Each structure stands twice: as structure tokens, then as C-alpha cells.
Short mmCIF file of C-alpha atoms in Angstrom, two decimals:
data_model
loop_
_atom_site.label_atom_id
_atom_site.label_comp_id
_atom_site.label_asym_id
_atom_site.label_seq_id
_atom_site.Cartn_x
_atom_site.Cartn_y
_atom_site.Cartn_z
CA UNK A 1 0.44 -97.47 -65.98
CA UNK A 2 -0.76 -96.80 -62.41
CA UNK A 3 1.27 -98.38 -59.62
CA UNK A 4 -1.56 -98.52 -57.07
CA UNK A 5 -3.61 -101.66 -56.41
CA UNK A 6 -6.31 -100.26 -54.10
CA UNK A 7 -7.73 -96.89 -53.13
CA UNK A 8 -8.54 -95.08 -49.87
CA UNK A 9 -11.36 -92.55 -49.99
CA UNK A 10 -11.09 -89.10 -48.44
CA UNK A 11 -13.78 -89.78 -45.82
CA UNK A 12 -12.21 -93.12 -44.86
CA UNK A 13 -8.71 -91.64 -44.55
CA UNK A 14 -10.05 -88.71 -42.53
CA UNK A 15 -11.78 -91.12 -40.14
CA UNK A 16 -8.59 -93.12 -39.66
CA UNK A 17 -6.53 -89.98 -39.11
CA UNK A 18 -9.03 -88.54 -36.64
CA UNK A 19 -8.87 -91.76 -34.61
CA UNK A 20 -5.24 -90.98 -33.76
CA UNK A 21 -5.99 -89.16 -30.54
CA UNK A 22 -3.36 -86.75 -29.34
CA UNK A 23 -2.37 -85.98 -25.77
CA UNK A 24 -3.16 -82.35 -24.82
CA UNK A 25 -0.07 -80.17 -25.06
CA UNK A 26 1.74 -79.63 -21.79
CA UNK A 27 4.67 -77.48 -20.71
CA UNK A 28 7.65 -78.14 -22.95
CA UNK A 29 5.64 -80.13 -25.50
CA UNK A 30 6.47 -79.20 -29.07
CA UNK A 31 3.47 -79.29 -31.37
CA UNK A 32 4.45 -80.09 -34.96
CA UNK A 33 3.18 -77.97 -37.84
CA UNK A 34 -0.16 -79.09 -39.27
CA UNK A 35 1.40 -80.54 -42.43
CA UNK A 36 3.92 -82.49 -40.34
CA UNK A 37 1.20 -83.91 -38.10
CA UNK A 38 -0.76 -84.99 -41.20
CA UNK A 39 2.29 -86.62 -42.78
CA UNK A 40 3.09 -88.43 -39.53
CA UNK A 41 -0.48 -89.66 -39.29
CA UNK A 42 -0.47 -91.13 -42.80
CA UNK A 43 2.96 -92.68 -42.22
CA UNK A 44 1.73 -94.37 -39.03
CA UNK A 45 -1.32 -95.75 -40.80
CA UNK A 46 0.96 -97.29 -43.42
CA UNK A 47 3.36 -98.69 -40.80
CA UNK A 48 0.40 -100.15 -38.90
CA UNK A 49 -0.96 -101.79 -42.03
CA UNK A 50 -4.29 -99.97 -41.64
CA UNK A 51 -3.66 -98.25 -44.97
CA UNK A 52 -2.09 -100.83 -47.30
CA UNK A 53 1.03 -100.28 -49.35
CA UNK A 54 0.25 -99.31 -52.97
CA UNK A 55 -3.07 -97.73 -51.95
CA UNK A 56 -4.07 -94.65 -53.95
CA UNK A 57 -4.62 -91.65 -51.65
CA UNK A 58 -7.31 -89.05 -52.27
CA UNK A 59 -6.53 -85.95 -54.27
CA UNK A 60 -5.22 -83.00 -52.26
CA UNK A 61 -8.42 -80.98 -52.61
CA UNK A 62 -10.66 -83.91 -51.56
CA UNK A 63 -8.61 -84.69 -48.46
CA UNK A 64 -8.40 -81.01 -47.51
CA UNK A 65 -12.20 -80.78 -47.57
CA UNK A 66 -12.60 -83.98 -45.56
CA UNK A 67 -10.14 -82.80 -42.90
CA UNK A 68 -11.21 -79.13 -42.92
CA UNK A 69 -7.64 -77.97 -43.56
CA UNK A 70 -6.09 -75.97 -46.38
CA UNK A 71 -5.01 -77.62 -49.60
CA UNK A 72 -1.54 -76.20 -48.96
CA UNK A 73 -1.33 -78.27 -45.75
CA UNK A 74 -2.20 -81.47 -47.61
CA UNK A 75 0.22 -80.67 -50.44
CA UNK A 76 3.05 -80.07 -47.97
CA UNK A 77 2.23 -83.32 -46.14
CA UNK A 78 2.25 -85.30 -49.40
CA UNK A 79 5.58 -83.73 -50.34
CA UNK A 80 7.07 -84.69 -46.97
CA UNK A 81 5.84 -88.26 -47.42
CA UNK A 82 7.38 -88.41 -50.90
CA UNK A 83 10.70 -87.17 -49.53
CA UNK A 84 10.66 -89.89 -46.85
CA UNK A 85 9.77 -92.68 -49.29
CA UNK A 86 6.22 -93.27 -48.01
CA UNK A 87 4.48 -91.84 -51.08
CA UNK A 88 5.00 -92.09 -54.82
CA UNK A 89 3.27 -90.02 -57.46
CA UNK A 90 2.90 -89.85 -61.21
CA UNK A 91 1.14 -87.19 -63.23
CA UNK A 92 -2.23 -88.49 -64.29
CA UNK A 93 -2.07 -91.51 -61.95
CA UNK A 94 -2.24 -89.74 -58.60
CA UNK A 95 -0.30 -90.61 -55.42
CA UNK A 96 -0.06 -93.96 -53.70
CA UNK A 97 1.50 -95.26 -50.50
CA UNK A 98 4.90 -96.93 -50.41
CA UNK A 99 7.64 -97.91 -47.97
CA UNK A 100 11.22 -96.64 -48.16
CA UNK A 101 13.78 -98.89 -49.79
CA UNK A 102 15.19 -101.40 -47.33
CA UNK A 103 12.22 -101.20 -44.96
CA UNK A 104 10.12 -104.31 -44.38
CA UNK A 105 6.54 -104.22 -45.58
CA UNK A 106 4.20 -103.46 -42.68
CA UNK A 107 2.52 -106.60 -41.37
CA UNK A 108 -1.21 -106.68 -40.71
CA UNK A 109 -0.48 -108.67 -37.56
CA UNK A 110 2.57 -108.96 -35.38
CA UNK A 111 4.56 -112.03 -36.30
CA UNK A 112 7.08 -113.42 -33.81
CA UNK A 113 10.58 -112.01 -34.14
CA UNK A 114 13.38 -114.30 -35.33
CA UNK A 115 15.30 -115.78 -32.37
CA UNK A 116 18.51 -113.98 -33.38
CA UNK A 117 16.92 -110.57 -32.68
CA UNK A 118 15.91 -111.34 -29.10
CA UNK A 119 19.17 -110.07 -27.60
CA UNK A 120 18.38 -106.49 -28.62
CA UNK A 121 14.57 -106.48 -28.85
CA UNK A 122 12.08 -107.43 -26.14
CA UNK A 123 9.16 -108.89 -28.05
CA UNK A 124 5.76 -108.18 -26.50
CA UNK A 125 4.01 -108.58 -29.82
CA UNK A 126 2.75 -112.16 -29.46
CA UNK A 127 0.87 -113.67 -26.53
CA UNK A 128 2.79 -116.96 -26.59
CA UNK A 129 5.12 -118.62 -24.07
CA UNK A 130 7.94 -121.15 -24.58
CA UNK A 131 7.02 -124.84 -24.54
CA UNK A 132 6.37 -126.38 -21.10
CA UNK A 133 9.19 -128.90 -21.06
CA UNK A 134 9.72 -131.77 -20.55
CA UNK A 135 6.16 -132.35 -21.75
CA UNK A 136 6.67 -131.29 -25.35
CA UNK A 137 9.56 -133.72 -25.77
CA UNK A 138 7.67 -136.52 -24.04
CA UNK A 139 4.57 -135.91 -26.16
CA UNK A 140 6.55 -136.07 -29.41
CA UNK A 141 8.31 -139.23 -28.28
CA UNK A 142 4.97 -140.79 -27.35
CA UNK A 143 3.54 -139.78 -30.73
CA UNK A 144 6.44 -141.41 -32.58
CA UNK A 145 5.78 -144.65 -30.76
CA UNK A 146 2.14 -144.59 -31.87
CA UNK A 147 2.86 -143.50 -35.44
CA UNK A 148 3.66 -146.80 -37.25
CA UNK A 149 0.05 -148.00 -37.76
CA UNK A 150 -0.91 -144.61 -39.22
CA UNK A 151 2.10 -144.62 -41.52
CA UNK A 152 0.52 -147.52 -43.41
CA UNK A 153 -2.52 -145.36 -44.27
CA UNK A 154 -2.92 -142.43 -46.66
CA UNK A 155 -2.60 -140.05 -43.69
CA UNK A 156 -5.54 -137.81 -44.60
CA UNK A 157 -8.13 -137.51 -41.82
CA UNK A 158 -10.34 -134.52 -42.72
CA UNK A 159 -12.29 -134.75 -39.45
CA UNK A 160 -9.22 -135.58 -37.38
CA UNK A 161 -7.82 -138.79 -35.95
CA UNK A 162 -10.64 -140.87 -34.47
CA UNK A 163 -8.70 -141.37 -31.22
CA UNK A 164 -8.23 -137.62 -30.72
CA UNK A 165 -11.85 -136.81 -31.61
CA UNK A 166 -13.01 -139.37 -29.05
CA UNK A 167 -10.64 -137.96 -26.41
CA UNK A 168 -11.83 -134.37 -26.96
CA UNK A 169 -15.46 -135.48 -26.83
CA UNK A 170 -14.77 -137.29 -23.57
CA UNK A 171 -13.26 -134.14 -22.07
CA UNK A 172 -16.32 -132.05 -22.95
CA UNK A 173 -18.54 -134.73 -21.45
CA UNK A 174 -16.47 -134.64 -18.26
CA UNK A 175 -17.13 -130.87 -18.10
CA UNK A 176 -20.86 -131.55 -18.09
CA UNK A 177 -21.40 -131.11 -21.84
CA UNK A 178 -22.42 -134.49 -23.31
CA UNK A 179 -20.51 -134.79 -26.57
CA UNK A 180 -20.04 -137.48 -29.22
CA UNK A 181 -16.93 -137.82 -31.41
CA UNK A 182 -19.18 -136.93 -34.36
CA UNK A 183 -19.45 -133.44 -32.85
CA UNK A 184 -15.69 -132.82 -33.08
CA UNK A 185 -13.49 -131.77 -35.99
CA UNK A 186 -9.74 -131.37 -35.48
CA UNK A 187 -8.24 -128.36 -37.27
CA UNK A 188 -4.90 -126.70 -37.87
CA UNK A 189 -5.04 -124.36 -34.89
CA UNK A 190 -7.95 -122.20 -33.78
CA UNK A 191 -7.35 -119.90 -36.74
CA UNK A 192 -7.97 -122.81 -39.09
CA UNK A 193 -11.17 -123.60 -37.22
CA UNK A 194 -12.55 -120.07 -37.40
CA UNK A 195 -11.52 -119.68 -41.03
CA UNK A 196 -13.50 -122.82 -41.90
CA UNK A 197 -16.53 -121.61 -39.92
CA UNK A 198 -16.48 -118.19 -41.58
CA UNK A 199 -16.33 -119.70 -45.06
CA UNK A 200 -19.22 -122.04 -44.29
CA UNK A 201 -21.56 -119.57 -42.60
CA UNK A 202 -20.57 -116.05 -43.65
CA UNK A 203 -20.04 -115.43 -47.33
CA UNK A 204 -18.58 -112.21 -48.69
CA UNK A 205 -20.60 -109.24 -47.52
CA UNK A 206 -22.22 -111.03 -44.56
CA UNK A 207 -22.28 -109.30 -41.18
CA UNK A 208 -20.25 -110.71 -38.28
CA UNK A 209 -20.67 -109.20 -34.81
CA UNK A 210 -17.39 -108.97 -32.89
CA UNK A 211 -16.37 -107.73 -29.49
CA UNK A 212 -14.72 -104.32 -29.50
CA UNK A 213 -11.82 -104.73 -28.88
CA UNK A 214 -11.21 -108.26 -30.14
CA UNK A 215 -8.39 -110.59 -31.20
CA UNK A 216 -6.47 -108.82 -33.98
CA UNK A 217 -5.66 -111.84 -36.14
CA UNK A 218 -9.27 -113.02 -36.18
CA UNK A 219 -10.49 -109.54 -37.17
CA UNK A 220 -8.06 -109.51 -40.08
CA UNK A 221 -9.04 -113.04 -41.10
CA UNK A 222 -12.68 -111.95 -41.25
CA UNK A 223 -11.86 -108.78 -43.19
CA UNK A 224 -9.95 -110.75 -45.80
CA UNK A 225 -12.89 -113.15 -46.09
CA UNK A 226 -15.01 -110.14 -47.09
CA UNK A 227 -17.08 -109.95 -43.91
CA UNK A 228 -18.74 -106.75 -42.72
CA UNK A 229 -17.66 -106.43 -39.09
CA UNK A 230 -20.16 -105.07 -36.59
CA UNK A 231 -18.32 -104.02 -33.40
CA UNK A 232 -19.99 -104.38 -29.99
CA UNK A 233 -18.26 -102.45 -27.21
CA UNK A 234 -17.04 -104.37 -24.17
CA UNK A 235 -18.06 -103.17 -20.72
CA UNK A 236 -15.46 -101.17 -18.78
CA UNK A 237 -12.52 -102.90 -17.14
CA UNK A 238 -13.05 -106.61 -16.57
CA UNK A 239 -16.85 -106.48 -16.47
CA UNK A 240 -17.16 -108.58 -19.63
CA UNK A 241 -19.93 -108.12 -22.14
CA UNK A 242 -22.37 -105.22 -22.21
CA UNK A 243 -25.52 -107.27 -22.65
CA UNK A 244 -27.77 -104.33 -23.54
CA UNK A 245 -25.50 -103.53 -26.48
CA UNK A 246 -25.30 -107.15 -27.57
CA UNK A 247 -29.07 -107.56 -27.55
CA UNK A 248 -29.49 -104.37 -29.56
CA UNK A 249 -26.87 -105.30 -32.17
CA UNK A 250 -28.16 -108.84 -32.61
CA UNK A 251 -31.73 -107.56 -32.92
CA UNK A 252 -31.02 -104.63 -35.26
CA UNK A 253 -28.12 -105.90 -37.41
CA UNK A 254 -29.10 -109.61 -37.45
CA UNK A 255 -25.51 -110.72 -38.13
CA UNK A 256 -24.99 -114.20 -39.59
CA UNK A 257 -22.21 -114.92 -37.09
CA UNK A 258 -20.97 -113.50 -33.80
CA UNK A 259 -17.45 -114.16 -32.53
CA UNK A 260 -16.70 -113.93 -28.80
CA UNK A 261 -13.97 -114.87 -26.32
CA UNK A 262 -15.78 -115.59 -23.06
CA UNK A 263 -12.82 -116.93 -21.08
CA UNK A 264 -10.08 -114.36 -20.35
CA UNK A 265 -10.88 -112.28 -23.38
CA UNK A 266 -8.07 -111.31 -25.73
CA UNK A 267 -7.03 -108.51 -25.27
CA UNK A 268 -8.87 -107.27 -22.15
CA UNK A 269 -8.64 -110.41 -19.99
CA UNK A 270 -12.33 -110.21 -19.03
CA UNK A 271 -14.18 -113.35 -17.90
CA UNK A 272 -17.87 -113.48 -18.83
CA UNK A 273 -20.10 -114.69 -16.00
CA UNK A 274 -22.85 -117.29 -16.33
CA UNK A 275 -25.67 -114.75 -16.59
CA UNK A 276 -23.89 -113.05 -19.50
CA UNK A 277 -23.29 -116.39 -21.20
CA UNK A 278 -26.90 -117.44 -20.85
CA UNK A 279 -28.15 -114.06 -22.01
CA UNK A 280 -25.93 -113.97 -25.08
CA UNK A 281 -26.95 -117.46 -26.17
CA UNK A 282 -30.63 -116.54 -25.78
CA UNK A 283 -30.16 -113.31 -27.74
CA UNK A 284 -28.26 -115.08 -30.52
CA UNK A 285 -30.90 -117.79 -30.78
CA UNK A 286 -33.66 -115.18 -31.04
CA UNK A 287 -31.78 -113.31 -33.79
CA UNK A 288 -30.88 -116.44 -35.76
CA UNK A 289 -27.18 -115.70 -35.24
CA UNK A 290 -24.59 -118.48 -34.97
CA UNK A 291 -22.41 -117.81 -31.92
CA UNK A 292 -18.75 -118.79 -32.36
CA UNK A 293 -17.10 -119.10 -28.95
CA UNK A 294 -13.30 -119.07 -28.70
CA UNK A 295 -12.20 -121.14 -25.70
CA UNK A 296 -8.46 -121.07 -26.35
CA UNK A 297 -7.74 -119.27 -23.05
CA UNK A 298 -10.21 -121.22 -20.90
CA UNK A 299 -7.62 -123.32 -19.04
CA UNK A 300 -5.37 -120.38 -18.18
CA UNK A 301 -7.03 -119.37 -14.90
CA UNK A 302 -4.24 -117.93 -12.78
CA UNK A 303 -5.74 -116.92 -9.42
CA UNK A 304 -6.19 -119.46 -6.66
CA UNK A 305 -9.79 -120.23 -5.78
CA UNK A 306 -11.24 -118.89 -9.02
CA UNK A 307 -14.41 -120.82 -9.87
CA UNK A 308 -14.81 -120.96 -13.63
CA UNK A 309 -18.28 -120.50 -15.12
CA UNK A 310 -19.76 -123.25 -17.26
CA UNK A 311 -18.83 -123.23 -20.95
CA UNK A 312 -21.06 -121.14 -23.20
CA UNK A 313 -22.24 -124.27 -25.04
CA UNK A 314 -23.75 -125.50 -21.74
CA UNK A 315 -26.51 -122.94 -22.30
CA UNK A 316 -27.29 -124.33 -25.77
CA UNK A 317 -28.31 -127.94 -25.05
CA UNK A 318 -29.91 -128.38 -28.47
CA UNK A 319 -26.62 -127.40 -30.14
CA UNK A 320 -28.35 -125.17 -32.68
CA UNK A 321 -26.73 -121.84 -31.77
CA UNK A 322 -23.21 -122.26 -30.35
CA UNK A 323 -20.06 -123.45 -32.12
CA UNK A 324 -17.08 -123.85 -29.79
CA UNK A 325 -13.45 -123.53 -30.85
CA UNK A 326 -10.53 -124.81 -28.79
CA UNK A 327 -6.80 -125.10 -29.27
CA UNK A 328 -3.56 -126.45 -27.82
CA UNK A 329 -1.68 -123.31 -28.86
CA UNK A 330 -2.35 -121.07 -25.84
CA UNK A 331 -2.72 -123.63 -23.06
CA UNK A 332 0.23 -125.75 -24.23
CA UNK A 333 2.47 -124.26 -26.95
CA UNK A 334 1.92 -122.05 -30.00
CA UNK A 335 4.07 -124.40 -32.07
CA UNK A 336 1.56 -127.20 -31.50
CA UNK A 337 -0.87 -126.21 -34.25
CA UNK A 338 -3.81 -128.32 -33.15
CA UNK A 339 -7.26 -126.83 -32.80
CA UNK A 340 -10.78 -128.23 -32.80
CA UNK A 341 -14.42 -127.38 -33.35
CA UNK A 342 -17.32 -128.67 -31.25
CA UNK A 343 -20.69 -128.30 -32.95
CA UNK A 344 -23.81 -130.19 -33.96
CA UNK A 345 -23.04 -133.29 -36.09
CA UNK A 346 -24.57 -131.76 -39.23
CA UNK A 347 -22.35 -128.69 -38.88
CA UNK A 348 -19.29 -130.89 -38.44
CA UNK A 349 -20.21 -132.88 -41.56
CA UNK A 350 -20.51 -129.66 -43.57
CA UNK A 351 -17.17 -128.37 -42.28
CA UNK A 352 -15.47 -131.67 -43.10
CA UNK A 353 -16.96 -131.74 -46.61
CA UNK A 354 -15.77 -128.18 -47.29
CA UNK A 355 -12.29 -129.04 -46.05
CA UNK A 356 -11.60 -131.11 -49.16
CA UNK A 357 -11.01 -127.79 -50.95
CA UNK A 358 -8.80 -126.32 -48.23
CA UNK A 359 -6.09 -128.23 -46.34
CA UNK A 360 -7.49 -131.81 -46.40
CA UNK A 361 -6.46 -132.48 -42.81
CA UNK A 362 -4.24 -131.71 -39.82
CA UNK A 363 -0.73 -133.23 -39.40
CA UNK A 364 -1.01 -136.72 -37.92
CA UNK A 365 2.10 -136.56 -35.73
CA UNK A 366 0.92 -133.44 -33.90
CA UNK A 367 -2.52 -134.95 -33.37
CA UNK A 368 -0.89 -138.02 -31.85
CA UNK A 369 1.21 -135.80 -29.57
CA UNK A 370 -1.86 -133.97 -28.24
CA UNK A 371 -3.74 -137.25 -27.84
CA UNK A 372 -0.80 -138.67 -25.88
CA UNK A 373 -0.86 -135.65 -23.54
CA UNK A 374 -4.60 -135.88 -22.98
CA UNK A 375 -4.63 -139.64 -22.41
CA UNK A 376 -1.65 -139.85 -20.03
CA UNK A 377 -2.31 -136.90 -17.72
CA UNK A 378 0.60 -135.00 -19.25
CA UNK A 379 -1.75 -132.26 -20.43
CA UNK A 380 -2.78 -131.29 -16.89
CA UNK A 381 0.82 -131.21 -15.69
CA UNK A 382 1.95 -129.17 -18.69
CA UNK A 383 -0.90 -126.67 -18.21
CA UNK A 384 0.06 -126.33 -14.54
CA UNK A 385 3.55 -125.30 -15.70
CA UNK A 386 2.01 -122.85 -18.15
CA UNK A 387 -0.19 -121.31 -15.44
CA UNK A 388 2.80 -120.86 -13.12
CA UNK A 389 4.79 -119.16 -15.88
CA UNK A 390 1.94 -116.85 -16.82
CA UNK A 391 1.14 -115.97 -13.20
CA UNK A 392 4.74 -115.06 -12.36
CA UNK A 393 5.10 -113.05 -15.57
CA UNK A 394 1.79 -111.23 -15.00
CA UNK A 395 2.75 -110.21 -11.47
CA UNK A 396 6.23 -109.07 -12.54
CA UNK A 397 4.90 -107.04 -15.48
CA UNK A 398 2.17 -105.40 -13.39
CA UNK A 399 4.67 -104.37 -10.71
CA UNK A 400 7.11 -102.99 -13.29
CA UNK A 401 4.44 -100.98 -15.10
CA UNK A 402 3.10 -99.49 -11.88
CA UNK A 403 6.60 -98.42 -10.96
CA UNK A 404 7.75 -97.05 -14.33
CA UNK A 405 4.46 -95.82 -15.82
CA UNK A 406 2.16 -94.91 -12.93
CA UNK A 407 -0.18 -92.88 -15.17
CA UNK A 408 -1.02 -95.86 -17.36
CA UNK A 409 -4.28 -97.56 -16.40
CA UNK A 410 -5.27 -101.22 -16.49
CA UNK A 411 -7.26 -103.86 -14.63
CA UNK A 412 -5.38 -107.02 -13.68
CA UNK A 413 -7.14 -110.07 -15.17
CA UNK A 414 -7.50 -113.29 -13.21
CA UNK A 415 -6.34 -115.41 -16.12
CA UNK A 416 -5.32 -115.47 -19.75
CA UNK A 417 -2.17 -114.02 -21.25
CA UNK A 418 -2.86 -110.33 -21.92
CA UNK A 419 -3.06 -106.94 -20.24
CA UNK A 420 -5.08 -104.17 -21.93
CA UNK A 421 -3.47 -100.86 -21.03
CA UNK A 422 -4.76 -97.29 -21.42
CA UNK A 423 -1.67 -95.19 -22.12
CA UNK A 424 -2.50 -91.94 -20.39
CA UNK A 425 -3.62 -90.17 -23.56
CA UNK A 426 -0.60 -91.15 -25.67
CA UNK A 427 -1.00 -92.58 -29.15
CA UNK A 428 -0.65 -96.35 -29.12
CA UNK A 429 0.52 -96.30 -32.74
CA UNK A 430 3.29 -93.85 -31.94
CA UNK A 431 4.31 -95.83 -28.86
CA UNK A 432 4.57 -98.96 -31.01
CA UNK A 433 6.69 -97.16 -33.60
CA UNK A 434 9.02 -95.49 -31.10
CA UNK A 435 9.13 -98.61 -28.93
CA UNK A 436 10.75 -100.63 -31.72
CA UNK A 437 13.47 -98.01 -31.96
CA UNK A 438 14.27 -98.21 -28.25
CA UNK A 439 14.13 -101.98 -28.11
CA UNK A 440 10.61 -103.08 -27.10
CA UNK A 441 7.96 -104.34 -29.50
CA UNK A 442 4.28 -103.87 -28.64
CA UNK A 443 1.04 -103.97 -30.64
CA UNK A 444 -0.99 -100.79 -30.58
CA UNK A 445 -4.66 -100.68 -29.67
CA UNK A 446 -6.04 -100.08 -33.20
CA UNK A 447 -4.95 -103.58 -34.23
CA UNK A 448 -7.70 -104.87 -31.93
CA UNK A 449 -10.46 -102.53 -33.08
CA UNK A 450 -12.52 -101.69 -36.13
CA UNK A 451 -11.91 -98.48 -38.13
CA UNK A 452 -9.14 -97.03 -35.98
CA UNK A 453 -10.62 -97.50 -32.53
CA UNK A 454 -8.46 -97.79 -29.38
CA UNK A 455 -5.64 -95.46 -30.39
CA UNK A 456 -5.05 -94.74 -26.70
CA UNK A 457 -4.24 -98.38 -25.81
CA UNK A 458 -1.57 -101.04 -26.14
CA UNK A 459 -1.76 -104.76 -25.42
CA UNK A 460 0.97 -106.27 -23.23
CA UNK A 461 1.19 -110.08 -22.95
CA UNK A 462 2.50 -112.09 -20.00
CA UNK A 463 5.43 -113.46 -21.98
CA UNK A 464 8.37 -112.04 -20.01
CA UNK A 465 9.11 -111.93 -16.30
CA UNK A 466 11.72 -111.00 -13.75
CA UNK A 467 14.50 -108.70 -14.95
CA UNK A 468 13.22 -108.80 -18.54
CA UNK A 469 9.81 -107.48 -17.44
CA UNK A 470 11.58 -104.69 -15.56
CA UNK A 471 13.62 -103.80 -18.63
CA UNK A 472 10.55 -103.93 -20.87
CA UNK A 473 8.76 -101.42 -18.63
CA UNK A 474 11.86 -99.19 -18.58
CA UNK A 475 11.98 -99.15 -22.37
CA UNK A 476 8.25 -98.48 -22.61
CA UNK A 477 8.70 -95.54 -20.25
CA UNK A 478 11.52 -94.23 -22.46
CA UNK A 479 9.27 -94.57 -25.53
CA UNK A 480 6.44 -92.79 -23.70
CA UNK A 481 8.70 -89.84 -22.84
CA UNK A 482 9.76 -89.50 -26.47
CA UNK A 483 6.17 -89.61 -27.69
CA UNK A 484 5.00 -87.18 -25.00
CA UNK A 485 7.64 -84.56 -25.80
CA UNK A 486 7.40 -84.99 -29.55
CA UNK A 487 11.08 -85.91 -29.85
CA UNK A 488 12.00 -88.10 -32.80
CA UNK A 489 13.39 -91.51 -31.99
CA UNK A 490 15.03 -91.90 -35.38
CA UNK A 491 18.51 -91.87 -33.87
CA UNK A 492 17.65 -94.17 -30.98
CA UNK A 493 19.19 -97.64 -31.18
CA UNK A 494 17.84 -100.76 -29.47
CA UNK A 495 19.80 -101.61 -26.37
CA UNK A 496 21.23 -105.07 -25.79
CA UNK A 497 19.84 -106.79 -22.74
CA UNK A 498 21.47 -109.77 -21.16
CA UNK A 499 19.20 -111.76 -18.85
#
């Protein structure tokens, strides 16, 4: 019986392997043999999760033709992978990917590390900061005081607590976007909101236009929902959206949905201006595309004097084109899994009706905590703390990178939580792999792209500052030297860092 559960075609595997750009060889650089480079490439794809475990690989002859190499090279690469535990084979069943015994299965995203590992590993995998105390504690205490009346009910509120829906609607209205509570649904985080939207609007096989790069977890959510992702390249640096490309994609591909992050884009940090927002709404309306706008970073403006553009939904007064998603997770705390959708009332009714077959509703206590923050002014004070943390961390990380890795290139965003870094021609996947061995965890660029794009990038969040930021940059520089010289990091051990 075959042990594989999926298959990777020769053309697809060749495309993924070819996306792993290599730095040109310099003095002292050791180029591996062709079979070794091929084996390393497949191993990295498995470790990255871009080729799943238990995926059947193409036959040696097929892959050799697709890569324009000899069959002997492919056979030697497969044999090396078998020896290392990354490939299993059986006569008549072919060869399929595996992971060595004792190794964790590769994750498709980067989950937070357990707290007990933080003494030896600097975790730059997740763009999330600690809770802005004392406001978390005060919010929970306030929620407990308001809980008793709700405890006498069934506790299921598929659209969200009426008090929180009204408060969120009031906040949109205060921003110049007249909103009724009937236009709000409270969800379990922004991911829950976007998952519900995708299931309602984009069935399996539907096209969804996405920024390229885009938020890794959302891309994976859409892939698993069966969507056909249509990438639209971002403009260079912090210039935001390339409107000519967006108009062309929306006109030619006519995607059912488009997903964008207009405010301090994850991962690039770009802030779309008002002309871009207006133009994208007009283009989406003309194409019949529903525009899903992720506002989770909108309150994290870090530079003094920055005038924020109006929300994207301000350019859709009829409410027929734009669906807005917000969340407490970035602006307040990732552990506060409260998100929301703002849309036309009929869309909200459809989302609420579909929710009966999903999670029924969002935890009442957490909704009460967010409502307490919003109604007492605690939210603004907590977000001020969050901005101060992110600003200090951003400045410390930027200074450390410029000192330790002067050849790496990036533009410093004026808000958000992420820095998108071009790694001087080095493979982001290899940097991520070697980085874990020397004690720093980073997500590589391909996690944020479609079909292996952005191999020459990594994303660095503003989650550490001071001496820890300095140490993170030092470890990244050590990883970069190992990748650049082709030296294996297998014997490197993470160093303990004491703040």
C-alpha cells in the first residue's frame, strides 16, 4: 500500500526549486555538487512546508527532464534524501517526502514558540507583542463585573454582543463612516472573519486576487479553502499598490474576491494613499469583485505627525464593494481573539446565518473585555503603550541590522509591526533554517508569496528591542555568513541569551 497522500508534479517541483535563488559564487565560496544542491533544495521545501510531508515526488526521469539535469543527478539526490530521512521509497509505489524520526513536522505557518524555549531562541517568527499592562488585567476585571447578566442566557451570540456591535459601529461613525450595529459581526479574530468571508463568497476553485507579498496565514487559509490565488505585485519599497497592475488583474481575471492590507501592509509596511484606495475601490466595483480590506494594523501608526488616509470603505458609500475586517489582536494583544466585520446589512445577515455551521459565536468574556476597553477610554491608552513599544523596537532593530548586516536592504515603515528585508542575494529559506540552529527564528520570504516567490527576503517583526534586538541581528549575521560560505550549521547550538 502506498504511503503517500498527495503528489507533486515534475513541472511544479521544478518551479519551486528554481525559485530558490542562489547568491553568485564569490572568493572562498564552496559550491556543492549538483546532486547535493538538488537534495538541499527539496529538503528546504519540505522544511518550509511548501512541499507537504507524504507527498509523492516525480519519477527520476521526469524530474531530470523538467530540471534539464542528468537522471544520475536526480537519483543521487533522492538517495541522499533517503539517507537523511527526508524521503522514503517502495518498489512500485515510488518515493514520497518524510521527516527524520524525532523531528517536528514542518508547520505551514510559524506558530509562537513555547515560553520555556525563549532563553535560547530569539523568536522573530510572529508579529505579536506582549500585552499592554495594566490594561489587559483591568479589562478582564471589568468584563467579570459585567458578566452576571449574560451568565443567565444561553451565551450564544452569532452576530456578537449587541453592546460591542453598537460600540464598534459608533467608532466607525466617529471616523466619518456612518455605520449601524446591523453592519457589524463580531468574530473570533481577523482570521475567523476572513475565513467566514471566503466561505460565503469564494467557493472551491474561485479566484481571489492577493497582494504579492501578502500575509502568510491568510494565503494558507485561502489555499486550504480551495481558492485559486491571483498574485498582484506590490510597488517597490513603501509605495503601496501598483494600480496599473491591479486594474489589469481585476479586468482580466475577474476574481470573486480581492484581499488587501491598506494600512501598514503585512509584510512590507506600506501605507496606501487615498488616491490608491479610491482607484482600487473603483476598479473592484467595475470588475464585480468584492474587496476585503484588512484593517488590523490601522491604529499602529508610529511616526509623529503622520496623517492617516481615510479608511478604504469611505470610498464605497453604497457599501456594495468593500468588506472591512478589524481585530484587537495587533493593536491590543494577540491573546485577545476578538475580530469584526463591517459590511452591508445583507452581507452581515448571510455571514451570521452561515456561522451556525461553524463556531456559533465568539467568547462572551473576551467581547466584554474589549467593550470595556472601548467604552472607558482604556483602548486608547493601551494602544498608546503598544505604539511606544513598537516604535522603540523598530528603531532598535533597524539600527542593529544596519550595523551587523549593512548589505541587507529595507525601507523603514511609518507604522505596523513588520520589516520586509532583501537579504543581499542570500536564500531566505536557508537563512531561516540556519537561523534556528544559531538561535534566531525568522520566517522566510516564500511564506508570503505564491509559488515560491520572494526567496531573497525575510520578514522581521518589531517584537524585540534593546539588547535583544542587538543579539538578534548578531545571530542573523552569523547565519548569513554560514549560508554565504556554504558551511553546514548542523553542529551549531543555540546560544543562551540573558536580557
